[in-house]
Structure formats: C-alpha cells, structure tokens
GROMACS .gro file of C-alpha atoms in nm:
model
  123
    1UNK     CA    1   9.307   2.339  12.976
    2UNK     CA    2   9.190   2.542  12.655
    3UNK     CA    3   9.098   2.838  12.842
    4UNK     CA    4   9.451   2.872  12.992
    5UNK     CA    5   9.656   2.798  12.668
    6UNK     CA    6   9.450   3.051  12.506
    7UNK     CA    7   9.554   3.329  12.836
    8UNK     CA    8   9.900   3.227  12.731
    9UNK     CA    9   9.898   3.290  12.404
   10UNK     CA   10   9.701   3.628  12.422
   11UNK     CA   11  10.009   3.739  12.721
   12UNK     CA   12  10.266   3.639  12.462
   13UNK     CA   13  10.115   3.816  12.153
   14UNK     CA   14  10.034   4.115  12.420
   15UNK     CA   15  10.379   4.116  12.499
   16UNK     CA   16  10.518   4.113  12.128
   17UNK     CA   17  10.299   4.396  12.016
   18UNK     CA   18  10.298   4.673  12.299
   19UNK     CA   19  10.664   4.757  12.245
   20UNK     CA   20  10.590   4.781  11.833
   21UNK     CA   21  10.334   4.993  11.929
   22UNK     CA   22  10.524   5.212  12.121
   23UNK     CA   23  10.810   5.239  11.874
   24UNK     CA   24  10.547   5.362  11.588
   25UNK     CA   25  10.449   5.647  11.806
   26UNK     CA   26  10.786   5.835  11.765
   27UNK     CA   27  10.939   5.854  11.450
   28UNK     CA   28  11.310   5.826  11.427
   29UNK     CA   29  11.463   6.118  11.320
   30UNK     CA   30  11.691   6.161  11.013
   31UNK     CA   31  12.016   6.118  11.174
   32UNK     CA   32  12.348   6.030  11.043
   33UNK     CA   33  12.466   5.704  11.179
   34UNK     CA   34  12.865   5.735  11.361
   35UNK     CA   35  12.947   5.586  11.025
   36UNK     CA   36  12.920   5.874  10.825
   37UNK     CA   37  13.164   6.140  10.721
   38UNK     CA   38  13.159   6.498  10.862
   39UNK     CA   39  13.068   6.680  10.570
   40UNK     CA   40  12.774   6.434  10.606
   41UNK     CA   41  12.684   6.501  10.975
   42UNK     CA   42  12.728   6.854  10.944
   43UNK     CA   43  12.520   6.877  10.629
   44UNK     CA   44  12.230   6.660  10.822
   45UNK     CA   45  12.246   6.922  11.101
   46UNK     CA   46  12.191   7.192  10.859
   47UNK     CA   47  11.858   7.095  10.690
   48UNK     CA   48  11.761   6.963  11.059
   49UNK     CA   49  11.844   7.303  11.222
   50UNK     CA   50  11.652   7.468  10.892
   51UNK     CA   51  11.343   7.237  10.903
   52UNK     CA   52  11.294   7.328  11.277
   53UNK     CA   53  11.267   7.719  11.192
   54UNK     CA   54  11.019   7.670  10.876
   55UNK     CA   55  10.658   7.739  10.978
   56UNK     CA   56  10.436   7.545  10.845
   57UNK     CA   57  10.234   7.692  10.587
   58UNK     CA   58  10.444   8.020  10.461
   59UNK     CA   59  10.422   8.178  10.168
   60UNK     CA   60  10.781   8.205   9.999
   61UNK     CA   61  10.815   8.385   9.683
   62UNK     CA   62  10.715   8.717   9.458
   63UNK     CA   63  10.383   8.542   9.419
   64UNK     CA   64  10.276   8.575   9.725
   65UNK     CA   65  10.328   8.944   9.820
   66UNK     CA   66  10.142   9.144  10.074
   67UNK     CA   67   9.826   9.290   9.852
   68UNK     CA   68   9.835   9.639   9.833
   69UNK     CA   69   9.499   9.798   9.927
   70UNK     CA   70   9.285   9.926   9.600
   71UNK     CA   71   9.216  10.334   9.530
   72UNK     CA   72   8.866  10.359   9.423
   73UNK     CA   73   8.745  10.536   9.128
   74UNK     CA   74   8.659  10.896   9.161
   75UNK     CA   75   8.405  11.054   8.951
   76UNK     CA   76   8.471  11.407   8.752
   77UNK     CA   77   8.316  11.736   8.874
   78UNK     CA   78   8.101  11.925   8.628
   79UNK     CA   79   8.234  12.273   8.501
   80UNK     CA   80   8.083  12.547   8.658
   81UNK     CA   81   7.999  12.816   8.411
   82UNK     CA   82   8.046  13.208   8.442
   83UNK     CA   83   7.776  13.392   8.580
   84UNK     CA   84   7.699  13.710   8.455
   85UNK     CA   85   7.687  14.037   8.674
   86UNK     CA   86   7.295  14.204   8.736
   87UNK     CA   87   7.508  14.541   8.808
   88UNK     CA   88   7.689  14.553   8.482
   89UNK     CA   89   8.022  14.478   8.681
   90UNK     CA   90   8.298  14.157   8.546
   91UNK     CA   91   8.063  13.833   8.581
   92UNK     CA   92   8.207  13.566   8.868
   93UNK     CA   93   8.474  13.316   8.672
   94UNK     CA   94   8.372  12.951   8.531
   95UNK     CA   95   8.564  12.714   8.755
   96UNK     CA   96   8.709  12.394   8.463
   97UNK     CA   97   8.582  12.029   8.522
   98UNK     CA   98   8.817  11.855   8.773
   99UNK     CA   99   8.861  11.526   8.590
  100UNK     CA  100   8.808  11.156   8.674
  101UNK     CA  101   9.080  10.914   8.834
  102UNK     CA  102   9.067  10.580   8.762
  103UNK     CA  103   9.049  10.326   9.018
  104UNK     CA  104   9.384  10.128   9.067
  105UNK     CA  105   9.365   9.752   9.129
  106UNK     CA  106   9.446   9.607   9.459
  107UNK     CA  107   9.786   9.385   9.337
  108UNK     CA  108   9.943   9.369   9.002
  109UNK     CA  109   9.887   9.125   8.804
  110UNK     CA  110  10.055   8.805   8.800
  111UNK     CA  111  10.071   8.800   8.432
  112UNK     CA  112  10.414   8.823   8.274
  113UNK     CA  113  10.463   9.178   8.062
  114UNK     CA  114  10.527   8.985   7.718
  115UNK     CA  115  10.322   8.624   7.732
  116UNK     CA  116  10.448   8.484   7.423
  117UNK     CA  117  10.824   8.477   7.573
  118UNK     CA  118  10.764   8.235   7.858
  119UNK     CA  119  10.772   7.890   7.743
  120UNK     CA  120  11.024   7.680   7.676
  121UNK     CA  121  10.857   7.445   7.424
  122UNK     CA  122  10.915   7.470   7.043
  123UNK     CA  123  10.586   7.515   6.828
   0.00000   0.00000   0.00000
C-alpha cells in the first residue's frame, strides 16, 4: 500500500515540475503587453531590432582603433670622406652622413595631450 502511494506521489510531483522545467528553458522575451501605448511598442521594437544586429563582443569607440603597424628605427650611414687623386687630377667627392630616423610607435597613445585638464574633481 506504501509502495503505491509513494508511485503516486512521485507521478504527481513529476507532473508539476516537467512543464516548469520546460518554461525555464526559453526565456520570455521583452515584449510590450497589448496594454501599452504605441510610442511604447514601437520603442520596444527598436532596441529589440538593435540588440539582434550587435555582435557580441565589438569594440565601439576611439579606444579601440585598428593599430597602425610600427616603422622601425633606421640607423645613420657614416660619411664617406674625399679621396685624393694618385694622378694629381680633382680627388673623388665625400658623400655627407645620411642621418638616423627614429622608429615610430605602433598606435598613439591613449594619453590625453594636457593631463592635468581631465578631471572633474576640485583639489
């Protein structure tokens, strides 16, 4: 007699949770009810239509800018000096030092130009 009260009462506890269960799998979306106005509806459609083109993840702002690929350094070239003539004749021209570029960094820096004009708190 125990054994098939306690079959009942497992069906009837089955049967009260499998349709929860179901119901938590899919979330109900924001939706206005018939209720609401139409300013209200069609702003709801808005951030629903906008929310289904965001990807997940992007980057939005001036922060996060494509980096720019970094120019190596390139080292100066020495001076070549005049060399004198054996047959007496004009000696061959010095050629001037060629000089050094500096490397430029990849992205500028996210640092504002003037740092003591950011803030909005008094000292």
């Amino acid at each position: 007699m125990e054994v098939i009260m306690l079959k009942r009462v497992l069906a009837v506890l089955a049967a009260l949770l499998v349709p929860s269960a179901l119901a938590a799998q899919n979330p109900k979306v924001a939706a206005p009810n018939e209720h609401a106005s139409d300013v209200a509806k069609e702003k709801v459609a808005a951030a629903m239509a906008r929310r289904a083109t965001h990807v997940r993840g992007e980057a939005v702002g001036l922060d996060n800018r494509p980096v720019t690929p970094a120019t190596p350094a390139v080292r100066a070239t020495r001076a070549t000096p005049a060399v004198p003539n054996s047959d007496g004749g004009p000696a061959t021209r010095a050629v001037p030092a060629a000089p050094a570029t500096p490397a430029i960094p990849a992205s500028p820096p996210n640092k504002p130009e003037n740092p003591g004009a950011g803030h909005g708190r008094r000292p």
